PDB file of C-alpha atoms in Angstrom:
ATOM      1  CA  MET A   1       0.179  -0.022   0.127  1.00  0.00           C
ATOM      2  CA  ALA A   2       2.672   2.202   0.725  1.00  0.00           C
ATOM      3  CA  PHE A   3       4.425   1.619  -2.765  1.00  0.00           C
ATOM      4  CA  LEU A   4       0.804   2.965  -4.208  1.00  0.00           C
ATOM      5  CA  SER A   5       0.685   5.711  -2.004  1.00  0.00           C
ATOM      6  CA  ARG A   6       3.981   6.976  -3.318  1.00  0.00           C
ATOM      7  CA  LEU A   7       2.728   6.203  -6.698  1.00  0.00           C
ATOM      8  CA  PHE A   8      -0.338   8.054  -6.854  1.00  0.00           C
ATOM      9  CA  LYS A   9       0.918  11.420  -5.575  1.00  0.00           C
ATOM     10  CA  ARG A  10       3.045  11.304  -8.765  1.00  0.00           C
ATOM     11  CA  GLY A  11       0.299  12.655 -10.436  1.00  0.00           C
ATOM     12  CA  ASP A  12       1.721  11.350 -13.917  1.00  0.00           C
ATOM     13  CA  PRO A  13      -0.195   8.622 -15.293  1.00  0.00           C
ATOM     14  CA  PRO A  14       2.208   7.433 -17.969  1.00  0.00           C
ATOM     15  CA  ALA A  15       4.697   6.998 -15.029  1.00  0.00           C
ATOM     16  CA  GLU A  16       2.434   5.245 -12.933  1.00  0.00           C
ATOM     17  CA  ARG A  17       1.470   3.047 -15.455  1.00  0.00           C
ATOM     18  CA  GLU A  18       5.149   2.202 -16.565  1.00  0.00           C
ATOM     19  CA  GLU A  19       5.877   1.382 -12.800  1.00  0.00           C
ATOM     20  CA  ALA A  20       2.575  -1.009 -12.481  1.00  0.00           C
ATOM     21  CA  ARG A  21       3.781  -2.610 -15.627  1.00  0.00           C
ATOM     22  CA  ARG A  22       7.171  -3.180 -13.810  1.00  0.00           C
ATOM     23  CA  ARG A  23       5.639  -4.274 -10.913  1.00  0.00           C
ATOM     24  CA  GLY A  24       3.666  -6.706 -12.703  1.00  0.00           C
ATOM     25  CA  MET A  25       6.850  -8.051 -14.559  1.00  0.00           C
ATOM     26  CA  ARG A  26       8.693  -8.827 -11.135  1.00  0.00           C
ATOM     27  CA  ASP A  27       5.722 -10.022  -9.701  1.00  0.00           C
ATOM     28  CA  ALA A  28       5.297 -12.373 -12.502  1.00  0.00           C
ATOM     29  CA  ARG A  29       8.768 -13.727 -11.974  1.00  0.00           C
ATOM     30  CA  GLU A  30       8.631 -13.880  -8.207  1.00  0.00           C
ATOM     31  CA  HIS A  31       5.337 -14.909  -6.895  1.00  0.00           C
ATOM     32  CA  PRO A  32       3.976 -18.605  -7.083  1.00  0.00           C
ATOM     33  CA  LEU A  33       2.745 -19.496 -10.754  1.00  0.00           C
ATOM     34  CA  GLY A  34      -0.509 -20.469  -9.820  1.00  0.00           C
ATOM     35  CA  GLU A  35      -1.128 -17.020  -8.264  1.00  0.00           C
ATOM     36  CA  PHE A  36      -1.954 -15.188 -11.817  1.00  0.00           C
ATOM     37  CA  THR A  37      -3.146 -18.332 -13.663  1.00  0.00           C
ATOM     38  CA  ASP A  38      -6.412 -18.955 -11.064  1.00  0.00           C
ATOM     39  CA  PRO A  39      -9.307 -16.602 -11.932  1.00  0.00           C
ATOM     40  CA  GLU A  40     -10.730 -16.803  -8.728  1.00  0.00           C
ATOM     41  CA  PHE A  41      -7.553 -15.422  -7.026  1.00  0.00           C
ATOM     42  CA  GLN A  42      -6.970 -11.705  -6.571  1.00  0.00           C
ATOM     43  CA  PRO A  43      -3.219 -10.590  -7.075  1.00  0.00           C
ATOM     44  CA  ALA A  44      -1.985  -8.439  -3.956  1.00  0.00           C
ATOM     45  CA  TYR A  45      -1.439  -5.402  -6.432  1.00  0.00           C
ATOM     46  CA  VAL A  46      -5.333  -5.509  -7.434  1.00  0.00           C
ATOM     47  CA  THR A  47      -6.398  -5.446  -3.856  1.00  0.00           C
ATOM     48  CA  GLU A  48      -3.967  -2.985  -3.108  1.00  0.00           C
ATOM     49  CA  VAL A  49      -5.261  -0.600  -6.044  1.00  0.00           C
ATOM     50  CA  ARG A  50      -8.835  -1.529  -5.149  1.00  0.00           C
ATOM     51  CA  ALA A  51      -8.419  -0.773  -1.602  1.00  0.00           C
ATOM     52  CA  LEU A  52      -6.564   2.540  -2.382  1.00  0.00           C
ATOM     53  CA  ALA A  53      -9.504   4.069  -4.585  1.00  0.00           C
ATOM     54  CA  ARG A  54     -11.761   2.689  -1.717  1.00  0.00           C
ATOM     55  CA  GLU A  55      -9.980   5.634   0.336  1.00  0.00           C
ATOM     56  CA  GLN A  56     -10.058   8.036  -2.066  1.00  0.00           C
ATOM     57  CA  VAL A  57     -13.558   7.544  -3.247  1.00  0.00           C
ATOM     58  CA  THR A  58     -14.031   8.101   0.664  1.00  0.00           C
ATOM     59  CA  GLU A  59     -11.786  11.398   0.875  1.00  0.00           C
ATOM     60  CA  VAL A  60     -13.999  12.768  -1.874  1.00  0.00           C
ATOM     61  CA  ASP A  61     -17.487  12.101  -0.127  1.00  0.00           C
ATOM     62  CA  ARG A  62     -15.801  13.480   3.030  1.00  0.00           C
ATOM     63  CA  ARG A  63     -15.264  16.565   0.749  1.00  0.00           C
ATOM     64  CA  LEU A  64     -18.414  16.666  -0.068  1.00  0.00           C
ATOM     65  CA  ALA A  65     -20.270  16.241   2.963  1.00  0.00           C
ATOM     66  CA  ALA A  66     -18.160  19.231   4.606  1.00  0.00           C
ATOM     67  CA  THR A  67     -19.510  21.484   1.376  1.00  0.00           C
ATOM     68  CA  ARG A  68     -23.058  20.384   1.931  1.00  0.00           C
ATOM     69  CA  THR A  69     -22.380  21.274   5.791  1.00  0.00           C
ATOM     70  CA  ALA A  70     -21.165  24.984   4.325  1.00  0.00           C
ATOM     71  CA  ILE A  71     -24.107  24.991   1.886  1.00  0.00           C
ATOM     72  CA  LEU A  72     -27.219  24.387   4.128  1.00  0.00           C
ATOM     73  CA  GLU A  73     -25.354  26.797   6.605  1.00  0.00           C
ATOM     74  CA  ARG A  74     -25.509  29.428   4.424  1.00  0.00           C
ATOM     75  CA  ALA A  75     -28.922  28.527   3.051  1.00  0.00           C
ATOM     76  CA  LEU A  76     -30.251  28.579   6.606  1.00  0.00           C
ATOM     77  CA  GLY A  77     -28.452  31.793   7.259  1.00  0.00           C
ATOM     78  CA  ALA A  78     -30.479  33.207   3.948  1.00  0.00           C
ATOM     79  CA  ARG A  79     -33.593  31.997   5.452  1.00  0.00           C
ATOM     80  CA  GLU A  80     -33.213  33.511   8.875  1.00  0.00           C
ATOM     81  CA  MET A  81     -32.607  36.722   6.969  1.00  0.00           C
ATOM     82  CA  ILE A  82     -36.072  36.601   5.290  1.00  0.00           C
ATOM     83  CA  LEU A  83     -37.948  35.374   7.932  1.00  0.00           C
ATOM     84  CA  GLN A  84     -36.774  38.526  10.343  1.00  0.00           C
ATOM     85  CA  GLU A  85     -37.412  40.944   7.722  1.00  0.00           C
ATOM     86  CA  LEU A  86     -41.112  39.255   6.959  1.00  0.00           C
ATOM     87  CA  ALA A  87     -41.386  39.360  10.463  1.00  0.00           C
ATOM     88  CA  ARG A  88     -41.121  43.253  10.690  1.00  0.00           C
ATOM     89  CA  SER A  89     -43.813  45.327  12.251  1.00  0.00           C
ATOM     90  CA  ASP A  90     -43.526  48.544  10.297  1.00  0.00           C
ATOM     91  CA  THR A  91     -44.172  46.576   6.959  1.00  0.00           C
ATOM     92  CA  HIS A  92     -47.829  45.604   7.715  1.00  0.00           C
ATOM     93  CA  PRO A  93     -50.588  48.075   7.150  1.00  0.00           C
ATOM     94  CA  GLU A  94     -52.682  49.537  10.144  1.00  0.00           C
ATOM     95  CA  PRO A  95     -56.228  47.814  10.346  1.00  0.00           C
ATOM     96  CA  ALA A  96     -58.202  50.724   8.543  1.00  0.00           C
ATOM     97  CA  LEU A  97     -55.375  50.959   5.784  1.00  0.00           C
ATOM     98  CA  ALA A  98     -55.900  47.425   5.008  1.00  0.00           C
ATOM     99  CA  ASN A  99     -59.567  47.066   4.673  1.00  0.00           C
ATOM    100  CA  GLY A 100     -59.823  50.305   2.147  1.00  0.00           C
ATOM    101  CA  HIS A 101     -60.701  53.135   4.734  1.00  0.00           C
ATOM    102  CA  VAL A 102     -57.882  55.464   3.020  1.00  0.00           C
ATOM    103  CA  SER A 103     -57.137  56.642  -0.096  1.00  0.00           C
ATOM    104  CA  ASP A 104     -54.531  54.589  -1.678  1.00  0.00           C
ATOM    105  CA  GLU A 105     -53.029  57.416  -4.079  1.00  0.00           C
ATOM    106  CA  VAL A 106     -50.488  57.912  -1.327  1.00  0.00           C
ATOM    107  CA  ASP A 107     -48.221  59.218  -4.078  1.00  0.00           C
ATOM    108  CA  GLU A 108     -50.487  61.922  -5.346  1.00  0.00           C
ATOM    109  CA  GLN A 109     -51.308  65.382  -3.804  1.00  0.00           C
ATOM    110  CA  PRO A 110     -53.571  65.123  -1.002  1.00  0.00           C
ATOM    111  CA  ASP A 111     -57.045  66.983  -1.645  1.00  0.00           C
ATOM    112  CA  ALA A 112     -57.358  70.384  -0.531  1.00  0.00           C
ATOM    113  CA  PHE A 113     -60.271  69.081   2.011  1.00  0.00           C
ATOM    114  CA  ILE A 114     -59.181  65.864   3.478  1.00  0.00           C
ATOM    115  CA  SER A 115     -59.168  66.039   7.374  1.00  0.00           C
ATOM    116  CA  ILE A 116     -55.861  66.347   8.826  1.00  0.00           C
ATOM    117  CA  ALA A 117     -56.035  62.689  10.459  1.00  0.00           C
ATOM    118  CA  GLU A 118     -56.493  61.570   6.869  1.00  0.00           C
ATOM    119  CA  ALA A 119     -53.296  63.386   5.872  1.00  0.00           C
ATOM    120  CA  ARG A 120     -51.498  62.082   8.371  1.00  0.00           C
ATOM    121  CA  ALA A 121     -52.737  58.806   7.529  1.00  0.00           C
ATOM    122  CA  ARG A 122     -51.567  59.076   3.611  1.00  0.00           C
ATOM    123  CA  ARG A 123     -47.855  60.172   4.696  1.00  0.00           C
ATOM    124  CA  ALA A 124     -47.700  56.923   7.260  1.00  0.00           C
ATOM    125  CA  GLU A 125     -48.896  54.747   4.571  1.00  0.00           C
ATOM    126  CA  ALA A 126     -46.194  56.397   2.010  1.00  0.00           C
ATOM    127  CA  ARG A 127     -43.609  55.667   4.554  1.00  0.00           C
ATOM    128  CA  ARG A 128     -44.571  51.998   5.131  1.00  0.00           C
ATOM    129  CA  ARG A 129     -44.770  51.338   1.372  1.00  0.00           C
ATOM    130  CA  ALA A 130     -40.987  52.493   0.914  1.00  0.00           C
ATOM    131  CA  VAL A 131     -39.846  50.170   4.208  1.00  0.00           C
ATOM    132  CA  VAL A 132     -42.203  47.382   2.102  1.00  0.00           C
ATOM    133  CA  GLU A 133     -40.238  48.077  -0.541  1.00  0.00           C
ATOM    134  CA  GLU A 134     -36.799  48.059   0.855  1.00  0.00           C
ATOM    135  CA  ALA A 135     -37.755  45.004   2.923  1.00  0.00           C
ATOM    136  CA  ASN A 136     -39.059  43.296  -0.233  1.00  0.00           C
ATOM    137  CA  VAL A 137     -35.824  43.809  -2.230  1.00  0.00           C
ATOM    138  CA  GLY A 138     -33.748  42.277   0.599  1.00  0.00           C
ATOM    139  CA  VAL A 139     -36.250  39.426   0.565  1.00  0.00           C
ATOM    140  CA  GLN A 140     -35.925  38.994  -2.862  1.00  0.00           C
ATOM    141  CA  ARG A 141     -31.520  39.053  -2.767  1.00  0.00           C
ATOM    142  CA  ALA A 142     -31.937  36.291   0.092  1.00  0.00           C
ATOM    143  CA  ARG A 143     -34.022  34.353  -1.857  1.00  0.00           C
ATOM    144  CA  ALA A 144     -32.058  34.557  -4.665  1.00  0.00           C
ATOM    145  CA  ARG A 145     -28.875  33.314  -3.050  1.00  0.00           C
ATOM    146  CA  ILE A 146     -30.863  30.155  -2.025  1.00  0.00           C
ATOM    147  CA  GLU A 147     -31.759  29.462  -5.299  1.00  0.00           C
ATOM    148  CA  HIS A 148     -27.759  30.071  -6.233  1.00  0.00           C
ATOM    149  CA  LEU A 149     -26.770  27.315  -3.383  1.00  0.00           C
ATOM    150  CA  THR A 150     -29.443  25.247  -4.992  1.00  0.00           C
ATOM    151  CA  GLN A 151     -27.278  25.200  -8.471  1.00  0.00           C
ATOM    152  CA  GLU A 152     -23.988  25.269  -6.406  1.00  0.00           C
ATOM    153  CA  TRP A 153     -24.969  22.162  -4.404  1.00  0.00           C
ATOM    154  CA  GLU A 154     -25.593  20.464  -8.204  1.00  0.00           C
ATOM    155  CA  SER A 155     -22.259  21.559  -9.563  1.00  0.00           C
ATOM    156  CA  ALA A 156     -20.801  19.819  -6.119  1.00  0.00           C
ATOM    157  CA  LEU A 157     -22.469  16.624  -6.953  1.00  0.00           C
ATOM    158  CA  ILE A 158     -21.113  16.774 -10.434  1.00  0.00           C
ATOM    159  CA  GLU A 159     -17.768  17.467  -9.647  1.00  0.00           C
ATOM    160  CA  ARG A 160     -17.826  14.480  -7.184  1.00  0.00           C
ATOM    161  CA  ASP A 161     -19.410  12.228  -9.632  1.00  0.00           C
ATOM    162  CA  HIS A 162     -16.384  13.323 -12.033  1.00  0.00           C
ATOM    163  CA  GLU A 163     -13.571  12.529  -9.549  1.00  0.00           C
ATOM    164  CA  VAL A 164     -15.169   9.714  -8.482  1.00  0.00           C
ATOM    165  CA  GLU A 165     -15.155   8.332 -12.028  1.00  0.00           C
ATOM    166  CA  ALA A 166     -11.547   9.482 -12.251  1.00  0.00           C
ATOM    167  CA  VAL A 167     -10.450   7.258  -9.116  1.00  0.00           C
ATOM    168  CA  HIS A 168     -12.064   4.274 -11.028  1.00  0.00           C
ATOM    169  CA  ALA A 169     -10.844   4.953 -14.339  1.00  0.00           C
ATOM    170  CA  ARG A 170      -7.285   5.416 -12.862  1.00  0.00           C
ATOM    171  CA  ALA A 171      -7.739   2.124 -10.560  1.00  0.00           C
ATOM    172  CA  GLU A 172      -8.364   0.266 -13.851  1.00  0.00           C
ATOM    173  CA  GLN A 173      -5.542   1.940 -16.042  1.00  0.00           C
ATOM    174  CA  LEU A 174      -2.689   0.351 -12.923  1.00  0.00           C
ATOM    175  CA  ILE A 175      -4.507  -2.860 -13.201  1.00  0.00           C
ATOM    176  CA  ALA A 176      -4.179  -2.748 -16.857  1.00  0.00           C
ATOM    177  CA  ALA A 177      -0.976  -2.225 -16.762  1.00  0.00           C
ATOM    178  CA  TYR A 178       0.085  -4.308 -14.064  1.00  0.00           C
ATOM    179  CA  LYS A 179      -1.433  -7.030 -15.954  1.00  0.00           C
ATOM    180  CA  GLY A 180       0.416  -6.142 -18.902  1.00  0.00           C
ATOM    181  CA  GLY A 181       3.804  -6.801 -16.864  1.00  0.00           C
ATOM    182  CA  VAL A 182       2.276  -9.890 -15.865  1.00  0.00           C
ATOM    183  CA  LEU A 183       1.766 -11.433 -19.300  1.00  0.00           C
ATOM    184  CA  ARG A 184       4.903 -10.160 -20.614  1.00  0.00           C
ATOM    185  CA  ALA A 185       7.207 -12.019 -18.052  1.00  0.00           C
ATOM    186  CA  HIS A 186       5.075 -14.740 -17.053  1.00  0.00           C
ATOM    187  CA  PRO A 187       5.923 -18.183 -18.308  1.00  0.00           C
ATOM    188  CA  ARG A 188       2.739 -19.528 -18.558  1.00  0.00           C
ATOM    189  CA  ARG A 189       1.128 -16.381 -20.127  1.00  0.00           C
ATOM    190  CA  GLU A 190      -1.393 -18.555 -22.141  1.00  0.00           C
ATOM    191  CA  GLU A 191      -3.120 -20.330 -19.136  1.00  0.00           C
ATOM    192  CA  ILE A 192      -3.343 -16.310 -17.366  1.00  0.00           C
ATOM    193  CA  PRO A 193      -7.279 -15.538 -17.472  1.00  0.00           C
ATOM    194  CA  SER A 194      -8.686 -12.960 -19.082  1.00  0.00           C
ATOM    195  CA  LEU A 195     -10.038 -11.869 -15.636  1.00  0.00           C
ATOM    196  CA  TRP A 196      -9.158 -11.711 -12.226  1.00  0.00           C
ATOM    197  CA  LYS A 197     -11.600 -11.452  -8.837  1.00  0.00           C
ATOM    198  CA  GLY A 198     -11.780  -8.088  -8.302  1.00  0.00           C
ATOM    199  CA  GLU A 199     -10.018  -6.654 -11.606  1.00  0.00           C
ATOM    200  CA  VAL A 200     -13.278  -5.353 -12.971  1.00  0.00           C
ATOM    201  CA  ILE A 201     -15.965  -3.595  -9.978  1.00  0.00           C
ATOM    202  CA  ALA A 202     -18.782  -1.886 -11.195  1.00  0.00           C
ATOM    203  CA  MET A 203     -18.729   1.845 -10.071  1.00  0.00           C
ATOM    204  CA  GLY A 204     -22.022   2.696  -8.013  1.00  0.00           C
ATOM    205  CA  ALA A 205     -24.665   4.985  -9.304  1.00  0.00           C
ATOM    206  CA  THR A 206     -23.543   8.785  -9.354  1.00  0.00           C
ATOM    207  CA  GLY A 207     -25.484  11.617  -8.154  1.00  0.00           C
ATOM    208  CA  GLU A 208     -27.639   9.624  -5.764  1.00  0.00           C
ATOM    209  CA  THR A 209     -25.465   9.083  -2.261  1.00  0.00           C
ATOM    210  CA  ALA A 210     -27.231   9.498   0.424  1.00  0.00           C
ATOM    211  CA  THR A 211     -25.465  12.675   1.335  1.00  0.00           C
ATOM    212  CA  ALA A 212     -26.518  14.008  -2.324  1.00  0.00           C
ATOM    213  CA  VAL A 213     -30.062  13.124  -1.807  1.00  0.00           C
ATOM    214  CA  SER A 214     -30.279  14.502   1.694  1.00  0.00           C
ATOM    215  CA  GLY A 215     -28.680  17.834   0.419  1.00  0.00           C
ATOM    216  CA  ARG A 216     -30.975  18.304  -2.147  1.00  0.00           C
ATOM    217  CA  GLU A 217     -33.902  17.685  -0.269  1.00  0.00           C
ATOM    218  CA  GLU A 218     -32.801  19.984   2.738  1.00  0.00           C
ATOM    219  CA  ILE A 219     -32.383  22.763   0.217  1.00  0.00           C
ATOM    220  CA  ALA A 220     -35.752  22.383  -1.449  1.00  0.00           C
ATOM    221  CA  ARG A 221     -37.103  22.456   1.471  1.00  0.00           C
ATOM    222  CA  ILE A 222     -35.661  25.397   2.999  1.00  0.00           C
ATOM    223  CA  LEU A 223     -36.393  27.492  -0.746  1.00  0.00           C
ATOM    224  CA  ARG A 224     -40.188  25.844  -0.731  1.00  0.00           C
ATOM    225  CA  GLU A 225     -40.790  27.519   3.154  1.00  0.00           C
ATOM    226  CA  VAL A 226     -39.264  30.960   2.567  1.00  0.00           C
ATOM    227  CA  GLU A 227     -41.170  31.396  -0.832  1.00  0.00           C
ATOM    228  CA  GLU A 228     -44.365  30.243   0.996  1.00  0.00           C
ATOM    229  CA  ARG A 229     -43.585  32.487   3.667  1.00  0.00           C
ATOM    230  CA  ILE A 230     -43.143  35.465   1.104  1.00  0.00           C
ATOM    231  CA  GLU A 231     -46.066  34.631  -0.786  1.00  0.00           C
ATOM    232  CA  VAL A 232     -48.519  35.113   2.512  1.00  0.00           C
ATOM    233  CA  TRP A 233     -46.457  38.324   3.373  1.00  0.00           C
ATOM    234  CA  HIS A 234     -47.149  39.983   0.123  1.00  0.00           C
ATOM    235  CA  ALA A 235     -50.644  39.384   0.327  1.00  0.00           C
ATOM    236  CA  GLU A 236     -50.432  40.803   3.903  1.00  0.00           C
ATOM    237  CA  VAL A 237     -48.610  44.204   3.230  1.00  0.00           C
ATOM    238  CA  MET A 238     -49.521  44.535  -0.299  1.00  0.00           C
ATOM    239  CA  PRO A 239     -53.018  43.950  -0.350  1.00  0.00           C
ATOM    240  CA  ARG A 240     -55.082  44.462  -3.456  1.00  0.00           C
ATOM    241  CA  GLU A 241     -56.730  48.055  -3.943  1.00  0.00           C
ATOM    242  CA  LEU A 242     -59.564  49.764  -5.646  1.00  0.00           C
ATOM    243  CA  PRO A 243     -58.643  51.227  -8.881  1.00  0.00           C
ATOM    244  CA  GLY A 244     -58.518  54.883  -9.425  1.00  0.00           C
ATOM    245  CA  GLY A 245     -57.479  55.154  -5.844  1.00  0.00           C
ATOM    246  CA  ALA A 246     -60.673  57.082  -4.543  1.00  0.00           C
ATOM    247  CA  ARG A 247     -61.936  56.770  -0.968  1.00  0.00           C
ATOM    248  CA  ARG A 248     -64.923  54.449  -1.157  1.00  0.00           C
ATOM    249  CA  GLN A 249     -65.314  51.384   0.309  1.00  0.00           C
ATOM    250  CA  LEU A 250     -66.312  47.855  -0.935  1.00  0.00           C
ATOM    251  CA  SER A 251     -70.123  47.339  -0.843  1.00  0.00           C
ATOM    252  CA  PRO A 252     -72.469  45.069  -2.231  1.00  0.00           C
ATOM    253  CA  PRO A 253     -73.803  45.924  -5.441  1.00  0.00           C
ATOM    254  CA  PRO A 254     -77.394  47.685  -5.520  1.00  0.00           C
ATOM    255  CA  PRO A 255     -80.337  45.096  -6.850  1.00  0.00           C
ATOM    256  CA  ALA A 256     -80.850  44.904 -10.536  1.00  0.00           C
ATOM    257  CA  ASP A 257     -83.967  46.639 -12.138  1.00  0.00           C
ATOM    258  CA  PRO A 258     -86.214  44.171 -13.238  1.00  0.00           C
ATOM    259  CA  GLY A 259     -87.125  46.665 -16.138  1.00  0.00           C
ATOM    260  CA  VAL A 260     -83.492  47.620 -17.448  1.00  0.00           C
ATOM    261  CA  PRO A 261     -81.931  45.218 -19.499  1.00  0.00           C
ATOM    262  CA  GLU A 262     -78.923  43.918 -18.071  1.00  0.00           C
ATOM    263  CA  ASP A 263     -75.892  45.171 -20.911  1.00  0.00           C
ATOM    264  CA  ARG A 264     -77.265  48.994 -19.849  1.00  0.00           C
ATOM    265  CA  ASP A 265     -75.746  50.546 -16.946  1.00  0.00           C
ATOM    266  CA  ALA A 266     -77.586  52.327 -14.292  1.00  0.00           C
ATOM    267  CA  GLY A 267     -76.819  56.005 -15.780  1.00  0.00           C
ATOM    268  CA  ASP A 268     -78.487  55.197 -19.031  1.00  0.00           C
ATOM    269  CA  ALA A 269     -81.581  53.904 -17.444  1.00  0.00           C
ATOM    270  CA  GLY A 270     -81.778  56.792 -15.199  1.00  0.00           C
ATOM    271  CA  ASP A 271     -81.592  59.146 -18.210  1.00  0.00           C
ATOM    272  CA  ASP A 272     -84.458  56.997 -19.624  1.00  0.00           C
ATOM    273  CA  ARG A 273     -86.674  57.339 -16.775  1.00  0.00           C
ATOM    274  CA  ALA A 274     -86.122  61.263 -16.681  1.00  0.00           C
ATOM    275  CA  SER A 275     -86.858  61.498 -20.195  1.00  0.00           C
ATOM    276  CA  GLY A 276     -90.303  59.246 -19.900  1.00  0.00           C
ATOM    277  CA  SER A 277     -91.055  61.980 -16.891  1.00  0.00           C
ATOM    278  CA  GLU A 278     -90.744  64.373 -19.331  1.00  0.00           C
ATOM    279  CA  GLN A 279     -92.809  63.099 -22.255  1.00  0.00           C
ATOM    280  CA  GLU A 280     -95.503  62.465 -19.187  1.00  0.00           C
ATOM    281  CA  GLY A 281     -95.623  65.904 -18.099  1.00  0.00           C
ATOM    282  CA  THR A 282     -95.663  67.091 -21.551  1.00  0.00           C
TER     283      THR A 282
END
């Protein structure tokens, strides 16, 4: 194992494969002949390469777990910031404002005949809306950070898969080079099986490890929670307002006049009634 550790640290694939080939030639001359002709036997070198590959994959997954922890901490921090902004009392309208008792034309010049109380209420509403806008900017930025962290996690998963694939490919190359050396030096090379035990190991499904799945689900849960909270907050601090901005309240419409067609409005009906009264008077 120490030999392989030194070999892997060199980072020169051709040199690694050449040294593995030489190791195979040496082992073929020094080890018992049957050690390489039995398909159920796994040469010590193959065992060492597989063990080192497992260690490297474990290290890759350890780094992925650390990345998951860091990303979730940042996502939870953004979530906390959002919840603090949504909980601000100065973003919520007064009950009278929420029920439509004050004009929603807070950005226009007040009428000359409005009361002092209503003018004060309009100024307060204008300040509140400015606070809401400021809070909303911060909330949307924090939400965007969580979305970015979702993409960052997916990128980390892709990078992990590439690293694991590289580890397995490297192991296969070294084992193939070692076997090439054995075939070159072994006196009974024609009896060496096409595959030794453990020579080829299927790589596990990438991107679906427990760490990958839990990380993806946790970030999705955080994003879903903040989106639901933001939607409720918008409904509370940005209620639908009456078109036109007049100081009227919502009230049920008057009952329809059975003598007036439905496609004619009340004003036309009133004109018709007035005209009819004049004709009767004449």
